[in-house]
Amino acid sequence: MIDAALAVADVKPETVGYVECHATGTGLGDAIELTAMNKVFPAGRDTPCVLGSLKPSIGHLDRASGVTGLIRATLAVREHVLPGTPNFETPNPALAAAGDRFTVLSGHRPWPQGPHPRRAGVSSFGLGGTNAHVVLEEAPPRPPLPSRPGPHVLAFSAADPAALEALTVRLRDHLAAHPELRLADVAHTLQQSRGRFALRRAVVCRDLPDAVAALSDPRRLLDGETSRSDAPRAAGRRRRCPRRLVVRPRLGDGRPGRAAGARGCGPGDGGTPRAGAAGPARGPRGHRPGRRRRRRRPR
């Protein structure tokens, strides 16, 4: 399975620098996994392949263990870090015998750039025989994007004045600590990817240093308040909306405009029935709510 995944990815085993193992922590299971890897990864590497597992840190997540290992390996490739295994002291005998091919780190270590892109493997095995191995490769570097000249609008919001002031300070400190950020990207993220609370604040700035200065100057802060809030509602609070009419047409009973009189709860409805709205919806077998049903006498 591992060699098949490497063949599909067109990757040589000696170019893989890290493998996120299934590593259940049992003597039998780990030995079987290492035996399979010994058949795929050749001996005589310049640097041994680092093996690791997330299970010693957070435990076995059952069905989610495979995807968490995939996330960890992805972050390791992106951040150029070879992950360590907490509390690792003595290797498994099968691992000790393959010391020229594999190693386990007790702590994180920088992942240096080599002649090939950084590559990692992820193994996930199931009791039912659903086994998988995925090969990850470092993405090519992005070309530098052209800078977009200002002015730019930094807009944000909060639920109360204290939170708004704290958010202003955090945004100012973040921009000051990361001068490599593109102000156009920051403005886009604030406008498109954040919830909108009732208290609004915005600043207009030319570049990143001007943004830091504007957030520190109360005279340049543009404040406002709206009665509408697009932020998620607190848990337990239910939205009041007009009662809906449920239309369940029977087979062969549908026709255009049949649901034209249904009341909605979406924007623009206002809670008023539309033109042509009929009376209350009928229940099963044409029964109207509020009326007593007559029972048929057995013959």
Short mmCIF file of C-alpha atoms in Angstrom, two decimals:
data_model
loop_
_atom_site.label_atom_id
_atom_site.label_comp_id
_atom_site.label_asym_id
_atom_site.label_seq_id
_atom_site.Cartn_x
_atom_site.Cartn_y
_atom_site.Cartn_z
CA MET A 1 0.00 0.00 0.00
CA ILE A 2 2.79 2.46 0.88
CA ASP A 3 4.76 1.63 -2.25
CA ALA A 4 1.57 1.95 -4.32
CA ALA A 5 0.94 5.45 -2.91
CA LEU A 6 4.53 6.48 -3.68
CA ALA A 7 4.20 5.09 -7.21
CA VAL A 8 0.97 6.99 -7.83
CA ALA A 9 2.57 10.19 -6.52
CA ASP A 10 5.69 9.52 -8.64
CA VAL A 11 7.88 10.06 -5.57
CA LYS A 12 11.00 8.13 -4.62
CA PRO A 13 11.02 6.83 -1.02
CA GLU A 14 14.43 8.33 -0.25
CA THR A 15 13.02 11.84 -0.84
CA VAL A 16 10.39 11.51 1.93
CA GLY A 17 11.66 13.20 5.09
CA TYR A 18 8.81 12.55 7.52
CA VAL A 19 6.11 9.92 8.00
CA GLU A 20 3.12 10.37 10.30
CA CYS A 21 2.62 6.78 11.46
CA HIS A 22 -0.56 5.11 12.65
CA ALA A 23 1.42 4.00 15.73
CA THR A 24 -1.16 2.46 18.03
CA GLY A 25 1.52 1.95 20.71
CA THR A 26 1.26 -1.84 20.77
CA GLY A 27 4.27 -4.09 20.28
CA LEU A 28 2.58 -6.13 17.57
CA GLY A 29 0.97 -3.27 15.65
CA ASP A 30 4.05 -1.04 15.62
CA ALA A 31 6.29 -3.94 14.59
CA ILE A 32 4.01 -4.79 11.64
CA GLU A 33 3.95 -1.15 10.52
CA LEU A 34 7.75 -0.85 10.74
CA THR A 35 8.22 -4.12 8.84
CA ALA A 36 6.07 -2.80 6.00
CA MET A 37 8.03 0.46 5.91
CA ASN A 38 11.35 -1.41 5.89
CA LYS A 39 10.28 -3.08 2.64
CA VAL A 40 9.59 0.27 0.98
CA PHE A 41 12.23 2.67 2.30
CA PRO A 42 15.75 1.72 1.21
CA ALA A 43 18.77 1.53 3.48
CA GLY A 44 21.81 3.75 3.21
CA ARG A 45 20.07 7.12 3.31
CA ASP A 46 22.11 10.24 4.00
CA THR A 47 19.69 11.23 6.77
CA PRO A 48 17.14 8.82 8.31
CA CYS A 49 13.46 9.47 7.78
CA VAL A 50 11.77 10.94 10.85
CA LEU A 51 8.80 8.98 12.22
CA GLY A 52 6.17 10.52 14.45
CA SER A 53 2.60 10.25 15.65
CA LEU A 54 0.07 12.59 17.19
CA LYS A 55 -1.42 9.90 19.44
CA PRO A 56 1.07 10.35 22.32
CA SER A 57 -0.03 14.00 22.54
CA ILE A 58 -3.84 13.74 22.38
CA GLY A 59 -4.61 10.02 22.47
CA HIS A 60 -6.36 7.78 19.94
CA LEU A 61 -9.21 9.65 18.26
CA ASP A 62 -10.70 6.52 16.72
CA ARG A 63 -12.21 7.45 13.33
CA ALA A 64 -10.67 10.92 13.42
CA SER A 65 -7.10 9.73 14.01
CA GLY A 66 -6.31 9.62 10.30
CA VAL A 67 -7.44 13.16 9.51
CA THR A 68 -5.65 14.58 12.56
CA GLY A 69 -2.45 12.94 11.38
CA LEU A 70 -3.01 14.46 7.94
CA ILE A 71 -3.43 17.90 9.50
CA ARG A 72 -0.26 17.50 11.54
CA ALA A 73 1.82 16.39 8.56
CA THR A 74 0.44 19.26 6.47
CA LEU A 75 1.42 21.79 9.12
CA ALA A 76 4.88 20.19 9.44
CA VAL A 77 5.49 20.61 5.71
CA ARG A 78 4.16 24.15 5.68
CA GLU A 79 6.06 25.32 8.77
CA HIS A 80 9.29 23.44 7.85
CA VAL A 81 9.34 21.54 11.17
CA LEU A 82 10.12 17.88 11.85
CA PRO A 83 7.71 16.96 14.68
CA GLY A 84 8.92 15.29 17.83
CA THR A 85 7.19 12.63 19.90
CA PRO A 86 6.58 13.65 23.54
CA ASN A 87 8.03 11.40 26.26
CA PHE A 88 9.96 9.28 23.77
CA GLU A 89 12.84 7.48 25.48
CA THR A 90 13.48 3.91 24.28
CA PRO A 91 12.80 2.82 20.68
CA ASN A 92 10.89 -0.28 19.73
CA PRO A 93 13.29 -3.19 18.99
CA ALA A 94 12.12 -3.17 15.37
CA LEU A 95 12.86 0.55 15.17
CA ALA A 96 16.27 0.15 16.80
CA ALA A 97 17.18 -2.46 14.16
CA ALA A 98 16.32 0.03 11.39
CA GLY A 99 18.28 2.94 12.83
CA ASP A 100 19.94 3.68 9.48
CA ARG A 101 16.52 4.28 7.87
CA PHE A 102 14.26 5.75 10.55
CA THR A 103 14.53 7.84 13.68
CA VAL A 104 12.17 9.34 16.26
CA LEU A 105 12.76 12.79 17.70
CA SER A 106 12.05 13.68 21.32
CA GLY A 107 11.42 17.32 20.36
CA HIS A 108 10.66 19.46 17.32
CA ARG A 109 13.52 20.20 14.95
CA PRO A 110 13.82 22.56 11.96
CA TRP A 111 13.32 20.86 8.60
CA PRO A 112 16.13 22.12 6.34
CA GLN A 113 15.68 22.60 2.63
CA GLY A 114 17.17 19.82 0.49
CA PRO A 115 17.55 19.10 -3.20
CA HIS A 116 13.89 18.02 -3.35
CA PRO A 117 10.70 19.65 -2.04
CA ARG A 118 9.79 18.67 1.50
CA ARG A 119 7.66 15.54 1.41
CA ALA A 120 5.78 13.64 4.09
CA GLY A 121 3.74 10.46 4.27
CA VAL A 122 0.64 9.77 6.37
CA SER A 123 -0.49 6.25 7.31
CA SER A 124 -3.92 5.40 8.67
CA PHE A 125 -5.06 1.83 9.30
CA GLY A 126 -8.47 0.54 10.36
CA LEU A 127 -9.64 -2.63 12.03
CA GLY A 128 -11.93 -3.37 9.12
CA GLY A 129 -9.09 -3.34 6.61
CA THR A 130 -9.65 0.23 5.42
CA ASN A 131 -6.01 1.24 5.15
CA ALA A 132 -4.64 4.37 3.51
CA HIS A 133 -1.32 6.09 2.90
CA VAL A 134 -1.09 9.64 1.55
CA VAL A 135 1.99 11.44 0.23
CA LEU A 136 2.24 15.22 0.75
CA GLU A 137 4.61 17.54 -1.08
CA GLU A 138 5.56 21.10 -0.28
CA ALA A 139 3.80 23.63 -2.48
CA PRO A 140 6.00 25.69 -4.80
CA PRO A 141 6.79 29.21 -3.59
CA ARG A 142 4.29 31.84 -4.61
CA PRO A 143 5.48 34.61 -6.88
CA PRO A 144 5.43 38.03 -5.22
CA LEU A 145 2.13 39.80 -5.77
CA PRO A 146 2.09 43.39 -6.94
CA SER A 147 1.26 45.83 -4.20
CA ARG A 148 -2.08 47.61 -4.40
CA PRO A 149 -1.79 51.30 -3.62
CA GLY A 150 -4.06 52.87 -1.03
CA PRO A 151 -6.10 54.28 0.42
CA HIS A 152 -7.51 51.23 2.22
CA VAL A 153 -10.38 50.97 4.69
CA LEU A 154 -9.91 48.87 7.82
CA ALA A 155 -13.39 48.14 9.17
CA PHE A 156 -14.19 46.13 12.28
CA SER A 157 -16.85 45.92 14.97
CA ALA A 158 -17.55 44.75 18.51
CA ALA A 159 -20.48 44.16 20.84
CA ASP A 160 -19.61 46.82 23.45
CA PRO A 161 -17.27 49.84 23.76
CA ALA A 162 -14.68 48.02 25.88
CA ALA A 163 -14.39 45.19 23.34
CA LEU A 164 -14.11 47.71 20.50
CA GLU A 165 -11.21 49.50 22.19
CA ALA A 166 -9.47 46.19 22.94
CA LEU A 167 -9.89 45.10 19.33
CA THR A 168 -8.39 48.38 18.11
CA VAL A 169 -5.32 47.87 20.29
CA ARG A 170 -4.88 44.25 19.20
CA LEU A 171 -5.16 45.15 15.52
CA ARG A 172 -2.65 47.99 15.91
CA ASP A 173 -0.16 45.76 17.75
CA HIS A 174 -0.57 42.96 15.20
CA LEU A 175 0.13 45.27 12.26
CA ALA A 176 3.13 46.76 14.03
CA ALA A 177 4.56 43.29 14.76
CA HIS A 178 4.10 42.03 11.19
CA PRO A 179 5.39 44.62 8.73
CA GLU A 180 5.42 41.98 5.96
CA LEU A 181 1.60 41.96 5.73
CA ARG A 182 -0.11 43.39 2.69
CA LEU A 183 -2.56 46.05 3.82
CA ALA A 184 -4.95 45.24 0.98
CA ASP A 185 -5.23 41.65 2.24
CA VAL A 186 -5.81 42.84 5.81
CA ALA A 187 -8.57 45.20 4.67
CA HIS A 188 -10.23 42.47 2.60
CA THR A 189 -10.16 39.98 5.49
CA LEU A 190 -11.65 42.49 7.93
CA GLN A 191 -14.45 43.37 5.51
CA GLN A 192 -15.35 39.86 4.30
CA SER A 193 -14.41 37.32 6.98
CA ARG A 194 -15.53 38.85 10.26
CA GLY A 195 -18.91 39.08 12.01
CA ARG A 196 -20.57 42.48 12.13
CA PHE A 197 -21.63 43.70 15.55
CA ALA A 198 -23.61 46.80 16.34
CA LEU A 199 -20.64 49.04 17.24
CA ARG A 200 -18.62 49.78 14.10
CA ARG A 201 -15.22 51.41 13.62
CA ALA A 202 -13.17 52.17 10.52
CA VAL A 203 -9.94 53.93 9.59
CA VAL A 204 -8.69 55.09 6.20
CA CYS A 205 -4.95 54.66 5.66
CA ARG A 206 -2.38 54.67 2.86
CA ASP A 207 0.01 51.93 3.91
CA LEU A 208 0.94 49.74 6.88
CA PRO A 209 2.83 52.39 8.90
CA ASP A 210 -0.03 54.82 8.31
CA ALA A 211 -2.50 52.16 9.52
CA VAL A 212 -0.56 51.75 12.79
CA ALA A 213 -0.54 55.56 13.24
CA ALA A 214 -4.24 55.85 12.42
CA LEU A 215 -5.23 53.19 14.93
CA SER A 216 -3.26 55.08 17.59
CA ASP A 217 -4.92 58.45 16.82
CA PRO A 218 -8.49 58.82 18.18
CA ARG A 219 -9.10 61.73 15.79
CA ARG A 220 -8.82 59.39 12.77
CA LEU A 221 -11.18 56.74 14.09
CA LEU A 222 -14.58 56.71 12.39
CA ASP A 223 -17.16 55.28 14.79
CA GLY A 224 -20.76 54.36 14.20
CA GLU A 225 -23.59 52.32 15.62
CA THR A 226 -26.33 50.36 13.96
CA SER A 227 -29.36 48.59 15.34
CA ARG A 228 -28.72 45.58 13.14
CA SER A 229 -26.16 42.94 14.06
CA ASP A 230 -25.06 40.17 11.71
CA ALA A 231 -23.06 38.44 14.44
CA PRO A 232 -24.07 34.91 15.55
CA ARG A 233 -26.79 34.93 18.20
CA ALA A 234 -26.04 33.73 21.69
CA ALA A 235 -26.86 30.14 22.53
CA GLY A 236 -30.35 29.66 23.85
CA ARG A 237 -31.84 32.74 22.17
CA ARG A 238 -34.44 31.89 19.59
CA ARG A 239 -35.35 34.14 16.73
CA ARG A 240 -38.97 35.19 16.71
CA CYS A 241 -40.55 34.77 13.34
CA PRO A 242 -44.10 34.42 12.04
CA ARG A 243 -45.65 31.00 12.04
CA ARG A 244 -44.89 29.08 8.88
CA LEU A 245 -47.39 27.19 6.77
CA VAL A 246 -46.14 23.77 5.75
CA VAL A 247 -47.31 22.67 2.31
CA ARG A 248 -47.03 18.96 1.55
CA PRO A 249 -48.51 18.26 -1.89
CA ARG A 250 -49.55 14.70 -2.58
CA LEU A 251 -48.47 12.73 -5.63
CA GLY A 252 -49.92 14.32 -8.74
CA ASP A 253 -51.35 17.21 -6.71
CA GLY A 254 -48.66 19.85 -7.48
CA ARG A 255 -49.33 22.86 -9.67
CA PRO A 256 -47.60 26.20 -10.26
CA GLY A 257 -48.34 28.81 -7.60
CA ARG A 258 -49.64 26.35 -5.05
CA ALA A 259 -47.26 27.60 -2.32
CA ALA A 260 -47.68 31.29 -3.18
CA GLY A 261 -49.59 31.95 0.03
CA ALA A 262 -47.02 30.48 2.41
CA ARG A 263 -45.55 32.88 4.96
CA GLY A 264 -41.76 33.02 5.24
CA CYS A 265 -39.26 34.12 7.83
CA GLY A 266 -36.54 35.34 5.50
CA PRO A 267 -35.43 38.86 4.72
CA GLY A 268 -38.06 41.00 3.04
CA ASP A 269 -41.05 38.96 4.21
CA GLY A 270 -41.77 41.16 7.22
CA GLY A 271 -44.02 38.55 8.74
CA THR A 272 -47.04 39.50 6.60
CA PRO A 273 -48.89 37.03 4.39
CA ARG A 274 -48.35 37.43 0.70
CA ALA A 275 -51.15 38.28 -1.66
CA GLY A 276 -53.39 35.36 -2.32
CA ALA A 277 -52.65 33.66 0.97
CA ALA A 278 -55.18 31.02 1.79
CA GLY A 279 -56.42 29.94 5.18
CA PRO A 280 -54.54 27.73 7.65
CA ALA A 281 -52.84 24.66 6.34
CA ARG A 282 -54.83 21.46 6.41
CA GLY A 283 -53.54 18.58 8.43
CA PRO A 284 -53.62 14.90 7.49
CA ARG A 285 -56.61 13.89 5.31
CA GLY A 286 -57.85 17.46 5.02
CA HIS A 287 -58.39 18.01 8.76
CA ARG A 288 -58.43 21.69 9.80
CA PRO A 289 -56.72 22.56 13.09
CA GLY A 290 -59.20 23.45 15.81
CA ARG A 291 -62.04 21.26 14.51
CA ARG A 292 -63.05 18.00 16.05
CA ARG A 293 -62.88 14.98 13.85
CA ARG A 294 -65.87 12.70 13.59
CA ARG A 295 -65.27 9.08 14.31
CA ARG A 296 -66.76 6.53 12.02
CA ARG A 297 -68.97 3.97 13.68
CA PRO A 298 -68.12 0.41 12.89
CA ARG A 299 -70.74 -1.30 10.83
#
